[in-house]
PDB file of C-alpha atoms in Angstrom:
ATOM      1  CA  UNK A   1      23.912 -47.973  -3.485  1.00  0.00           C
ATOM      2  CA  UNK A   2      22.395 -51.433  -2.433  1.00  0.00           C
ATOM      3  CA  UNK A   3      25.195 -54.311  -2.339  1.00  0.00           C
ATOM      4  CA  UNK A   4      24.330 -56.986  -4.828  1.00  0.00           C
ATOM      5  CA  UNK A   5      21.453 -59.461  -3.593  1.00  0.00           C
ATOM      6  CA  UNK A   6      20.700 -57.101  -0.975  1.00  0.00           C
ATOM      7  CA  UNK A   7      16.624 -55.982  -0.981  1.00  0.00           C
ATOM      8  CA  UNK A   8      14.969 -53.048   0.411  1.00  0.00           C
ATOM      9  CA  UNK A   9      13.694 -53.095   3.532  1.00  0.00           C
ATOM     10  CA  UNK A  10      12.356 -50.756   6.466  1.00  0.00           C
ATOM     11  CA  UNK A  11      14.466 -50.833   9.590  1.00  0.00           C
ATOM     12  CA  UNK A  12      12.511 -50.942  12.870  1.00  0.00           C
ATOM     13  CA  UNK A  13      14.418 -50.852  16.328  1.00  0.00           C
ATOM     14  CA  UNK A  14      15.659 -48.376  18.438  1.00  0.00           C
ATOM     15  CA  UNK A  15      18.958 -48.203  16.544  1.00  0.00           C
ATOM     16  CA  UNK A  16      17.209 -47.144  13.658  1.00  0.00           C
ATOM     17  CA  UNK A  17      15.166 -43.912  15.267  1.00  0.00           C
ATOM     18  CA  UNK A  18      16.350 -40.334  15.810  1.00  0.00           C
ATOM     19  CA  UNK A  19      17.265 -38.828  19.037  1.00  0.00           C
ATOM     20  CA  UNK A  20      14.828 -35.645  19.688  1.00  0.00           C
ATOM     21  CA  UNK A  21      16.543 -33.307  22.641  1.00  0.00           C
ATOM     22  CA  UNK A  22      14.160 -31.285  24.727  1.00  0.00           C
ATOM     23  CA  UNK A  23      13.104 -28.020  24.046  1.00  0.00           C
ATOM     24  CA  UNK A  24      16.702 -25.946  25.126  1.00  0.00           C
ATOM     25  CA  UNK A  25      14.835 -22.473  25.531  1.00  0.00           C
ATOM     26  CA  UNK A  26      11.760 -20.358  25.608  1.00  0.00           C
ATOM     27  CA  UNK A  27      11.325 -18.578  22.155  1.00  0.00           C
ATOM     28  CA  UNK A  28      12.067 -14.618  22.617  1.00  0.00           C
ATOM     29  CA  UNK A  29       8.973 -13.046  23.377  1.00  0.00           C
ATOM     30  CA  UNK A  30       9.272  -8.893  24.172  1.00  0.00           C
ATOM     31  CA  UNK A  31       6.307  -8.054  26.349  1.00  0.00           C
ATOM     32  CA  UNK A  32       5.961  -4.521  25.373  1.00  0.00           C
ATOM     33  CA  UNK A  33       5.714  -5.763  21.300  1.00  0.00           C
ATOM     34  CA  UNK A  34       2.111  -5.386  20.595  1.00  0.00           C
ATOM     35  CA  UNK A  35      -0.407  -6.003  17.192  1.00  0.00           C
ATOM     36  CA  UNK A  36      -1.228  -2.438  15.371  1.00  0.00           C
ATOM     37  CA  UNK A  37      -5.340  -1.681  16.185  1.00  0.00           C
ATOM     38  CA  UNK A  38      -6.451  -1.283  12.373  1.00  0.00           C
ATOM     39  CA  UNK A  39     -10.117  -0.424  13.558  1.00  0.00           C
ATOM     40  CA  UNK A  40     -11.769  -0.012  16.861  1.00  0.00           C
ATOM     41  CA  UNK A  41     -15.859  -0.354  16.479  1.00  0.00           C
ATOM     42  CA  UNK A  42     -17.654   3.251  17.491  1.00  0.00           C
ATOM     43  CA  UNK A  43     -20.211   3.916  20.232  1.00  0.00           C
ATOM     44  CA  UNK A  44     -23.533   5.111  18.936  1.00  0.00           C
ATOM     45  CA  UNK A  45     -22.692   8.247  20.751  1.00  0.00           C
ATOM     46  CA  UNK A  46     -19.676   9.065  18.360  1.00  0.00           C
ATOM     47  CA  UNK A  47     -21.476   7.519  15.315  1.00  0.00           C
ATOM     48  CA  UNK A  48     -22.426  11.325  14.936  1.00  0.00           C
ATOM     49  CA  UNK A  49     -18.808  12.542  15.031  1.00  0.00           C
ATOM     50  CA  UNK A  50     -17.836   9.977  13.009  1.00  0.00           C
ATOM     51  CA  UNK A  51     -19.997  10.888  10.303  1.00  0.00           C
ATOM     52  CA  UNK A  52     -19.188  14.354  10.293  1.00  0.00           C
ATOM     53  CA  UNK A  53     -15.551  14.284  10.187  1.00  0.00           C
ATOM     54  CA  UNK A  54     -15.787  11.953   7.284  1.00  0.00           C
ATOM     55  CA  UNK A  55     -17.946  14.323   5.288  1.00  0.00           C
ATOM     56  CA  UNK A  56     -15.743  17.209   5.984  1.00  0.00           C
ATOM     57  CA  UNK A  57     -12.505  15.017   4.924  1.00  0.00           C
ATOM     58  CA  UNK A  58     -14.335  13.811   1.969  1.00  0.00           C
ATOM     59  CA  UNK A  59     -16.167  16.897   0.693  1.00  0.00           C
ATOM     60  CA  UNK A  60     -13.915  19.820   2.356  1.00  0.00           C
ATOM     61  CA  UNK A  61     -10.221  18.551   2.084  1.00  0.00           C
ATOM     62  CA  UNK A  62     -11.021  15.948  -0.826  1.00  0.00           C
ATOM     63  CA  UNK A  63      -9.615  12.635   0.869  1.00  0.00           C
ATOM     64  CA  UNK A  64     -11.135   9.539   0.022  1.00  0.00           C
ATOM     65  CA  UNK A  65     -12.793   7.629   2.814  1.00  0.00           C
ATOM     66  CA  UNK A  66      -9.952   5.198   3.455  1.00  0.00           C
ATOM     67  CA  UNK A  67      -7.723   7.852   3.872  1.00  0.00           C
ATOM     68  CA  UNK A  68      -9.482  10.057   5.994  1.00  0.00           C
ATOM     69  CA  UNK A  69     -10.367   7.020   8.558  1.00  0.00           C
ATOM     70  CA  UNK A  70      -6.476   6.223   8.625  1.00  0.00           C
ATOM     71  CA  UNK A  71      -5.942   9.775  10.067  1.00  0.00           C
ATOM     72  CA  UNK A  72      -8.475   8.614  12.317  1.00  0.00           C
ATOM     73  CA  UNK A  73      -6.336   5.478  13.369  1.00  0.00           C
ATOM     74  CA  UNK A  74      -3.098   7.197  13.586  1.00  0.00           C
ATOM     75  CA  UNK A  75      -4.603  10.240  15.950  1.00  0.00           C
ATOM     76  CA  UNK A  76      -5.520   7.533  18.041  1.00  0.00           C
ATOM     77  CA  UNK A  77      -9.597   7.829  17.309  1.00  0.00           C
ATOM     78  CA  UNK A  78      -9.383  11.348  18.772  1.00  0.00           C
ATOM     79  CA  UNK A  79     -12.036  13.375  16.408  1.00  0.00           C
ATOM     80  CA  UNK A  80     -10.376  16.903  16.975  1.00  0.00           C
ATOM     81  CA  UNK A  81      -6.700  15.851  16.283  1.00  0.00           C
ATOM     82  CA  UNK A  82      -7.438  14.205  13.027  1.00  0.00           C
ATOM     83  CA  UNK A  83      -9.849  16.811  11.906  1.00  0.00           C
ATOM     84  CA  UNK A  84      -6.857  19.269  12.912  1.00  0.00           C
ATOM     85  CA  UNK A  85      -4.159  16.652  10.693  1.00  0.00           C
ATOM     86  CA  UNK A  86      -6.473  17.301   7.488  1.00  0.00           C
ATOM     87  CA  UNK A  87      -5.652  20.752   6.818  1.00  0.00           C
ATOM     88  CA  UNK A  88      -1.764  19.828   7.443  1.00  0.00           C
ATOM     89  CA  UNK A  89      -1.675  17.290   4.951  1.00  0.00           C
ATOM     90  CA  UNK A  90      -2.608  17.922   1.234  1.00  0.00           C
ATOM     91  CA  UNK A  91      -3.907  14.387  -1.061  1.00  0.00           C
ATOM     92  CA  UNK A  92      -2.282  14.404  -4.266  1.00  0.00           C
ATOM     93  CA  UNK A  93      -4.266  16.243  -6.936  1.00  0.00           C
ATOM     94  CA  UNK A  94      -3.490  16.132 -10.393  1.00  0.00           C
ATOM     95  CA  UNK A  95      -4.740  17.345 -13.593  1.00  0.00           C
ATOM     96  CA  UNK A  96      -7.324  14.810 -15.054  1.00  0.00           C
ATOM     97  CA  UNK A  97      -6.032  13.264 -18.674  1.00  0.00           C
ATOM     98  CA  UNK A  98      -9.048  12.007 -21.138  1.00  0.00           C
ATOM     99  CA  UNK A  99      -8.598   9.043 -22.911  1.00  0.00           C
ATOM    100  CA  UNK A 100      -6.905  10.383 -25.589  1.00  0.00           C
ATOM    101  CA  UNK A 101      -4.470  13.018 -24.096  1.00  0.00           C
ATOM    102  CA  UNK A 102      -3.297   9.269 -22.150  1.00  0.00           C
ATOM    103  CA  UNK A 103      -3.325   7.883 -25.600  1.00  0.00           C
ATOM    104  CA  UNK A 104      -0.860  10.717 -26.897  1.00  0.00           C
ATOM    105  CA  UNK A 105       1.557  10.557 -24.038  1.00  0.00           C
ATOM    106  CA  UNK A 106       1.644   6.935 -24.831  1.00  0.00           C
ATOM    107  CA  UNK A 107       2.296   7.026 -28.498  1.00  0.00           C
ATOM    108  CA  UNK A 108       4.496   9.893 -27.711  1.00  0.00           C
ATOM    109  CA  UNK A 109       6.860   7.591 -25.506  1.00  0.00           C
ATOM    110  CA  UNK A 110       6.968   4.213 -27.882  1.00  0.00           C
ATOM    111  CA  UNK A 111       8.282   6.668 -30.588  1.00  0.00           C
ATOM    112  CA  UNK A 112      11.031   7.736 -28.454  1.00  0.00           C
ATOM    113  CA  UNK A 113      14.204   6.322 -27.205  1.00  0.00           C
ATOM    114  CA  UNK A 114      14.309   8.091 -24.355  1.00  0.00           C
ATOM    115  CA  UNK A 115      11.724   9.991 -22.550  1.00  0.00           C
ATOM    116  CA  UNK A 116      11.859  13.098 -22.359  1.00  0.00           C
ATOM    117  CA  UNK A 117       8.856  15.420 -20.238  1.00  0.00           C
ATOM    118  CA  UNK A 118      10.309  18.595 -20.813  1.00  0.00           C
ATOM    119  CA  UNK A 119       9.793  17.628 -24.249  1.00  0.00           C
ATOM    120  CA  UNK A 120       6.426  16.302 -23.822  1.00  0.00           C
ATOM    121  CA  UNK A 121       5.086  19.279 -21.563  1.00  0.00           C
ATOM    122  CA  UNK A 122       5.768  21.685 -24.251  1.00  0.00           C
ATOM    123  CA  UNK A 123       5.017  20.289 -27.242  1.00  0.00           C
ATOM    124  CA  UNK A 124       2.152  17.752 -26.489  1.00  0.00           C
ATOM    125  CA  UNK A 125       0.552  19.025 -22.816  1.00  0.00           C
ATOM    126  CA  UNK A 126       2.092  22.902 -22.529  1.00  0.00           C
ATOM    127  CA  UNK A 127      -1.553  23.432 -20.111  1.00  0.00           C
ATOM    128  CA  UNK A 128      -0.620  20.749 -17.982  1.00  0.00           C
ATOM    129  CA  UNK A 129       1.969  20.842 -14.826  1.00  0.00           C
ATOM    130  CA  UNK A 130       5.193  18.834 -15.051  1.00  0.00           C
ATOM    131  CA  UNK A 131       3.767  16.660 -12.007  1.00  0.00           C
ATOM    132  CA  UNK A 132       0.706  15.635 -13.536  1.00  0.00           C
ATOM    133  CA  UNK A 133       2.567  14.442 -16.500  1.00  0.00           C
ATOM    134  CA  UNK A 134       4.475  12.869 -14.370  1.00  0.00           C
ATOM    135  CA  UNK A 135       1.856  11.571 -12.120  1.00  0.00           C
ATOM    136  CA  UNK A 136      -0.384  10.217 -15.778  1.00  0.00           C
ATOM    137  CA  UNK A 137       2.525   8.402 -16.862  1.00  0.00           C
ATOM    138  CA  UNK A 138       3.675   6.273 -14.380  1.00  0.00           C
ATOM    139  CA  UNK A 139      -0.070   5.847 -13.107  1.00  0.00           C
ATOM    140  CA  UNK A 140      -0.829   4.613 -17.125  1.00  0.00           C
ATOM    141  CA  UNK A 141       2.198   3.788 -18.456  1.00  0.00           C
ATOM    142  CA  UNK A 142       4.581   1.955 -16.015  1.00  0.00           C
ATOM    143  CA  UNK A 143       1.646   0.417 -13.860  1.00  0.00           C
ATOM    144  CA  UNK A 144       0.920  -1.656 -16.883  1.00  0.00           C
ATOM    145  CA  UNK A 145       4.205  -2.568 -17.678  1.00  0.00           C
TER     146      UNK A 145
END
């Protein structure tokens, strides 16, 4: 607090500034940490390639066209190993729900304390696979929540 009769004031001088030291060290830089390549432009020449690996990922193996071109990144742009890495990994497939089969799984779950999918698969959705009901739910249900 200000004494009485005391005012305000800005204090100029060089008792009144701060004392900066010089810079002590260098920041830790490791030479061998390097940015991740997200995309490298292709040549005309594998345009071709290119093309056709993306149409078999798409229409063969049934990736989408983000996912097949991050094979592409993580196999280093080499055509032949990433076309090889399709058939090894599998996208996640489930059984499609219509509107209202999502609509019953809902209701189902707000009238219950606890959810239960053993439940659910056999009374409401006995044609459809524990993991799609799983899949639906938390795609729909907890997503939104």
């Amino acid at each position: 607090m200000l004494e009485k009769g005391r005012r305000n004031r800005i204090r100029i001088g060089i008792a009144y500034q701060t004392r900066i030291p010089r810079l002590l060290s260098t920041p830790h830089t490791d030479p061998d940490e390097k940015s991740t390549l997200l995309w490298q432009p292709i040549s005309e020449k594998n345009e071709q390639k290119l093309n056709t690996f993306l149409e078999i990922a798409v229409t063969k193996h049934k990736y989408s066209v983000e996912q097949a071109l991050a094979f592409l990144i993580s196999n280093e742009n080499d055509f032949n190993a990433a076309t090889n890495d399709l058939k090894l990994w599998a996208p996640i497939r489930g059984d499609k729900f219509t509107t209202d089969e999502v609509k019953k799984m809902v209701d189902y779950s707000l009238h219950e304390d606890v959810m239960d999918f053993v439940k659910l698969k056999e009374h409401v959705f006995p044609d459809k696979s524990m993991g799609s009901i799983l899949q639906c739910y938390y795609n729909t249900w907890k997503m939104n929540s």
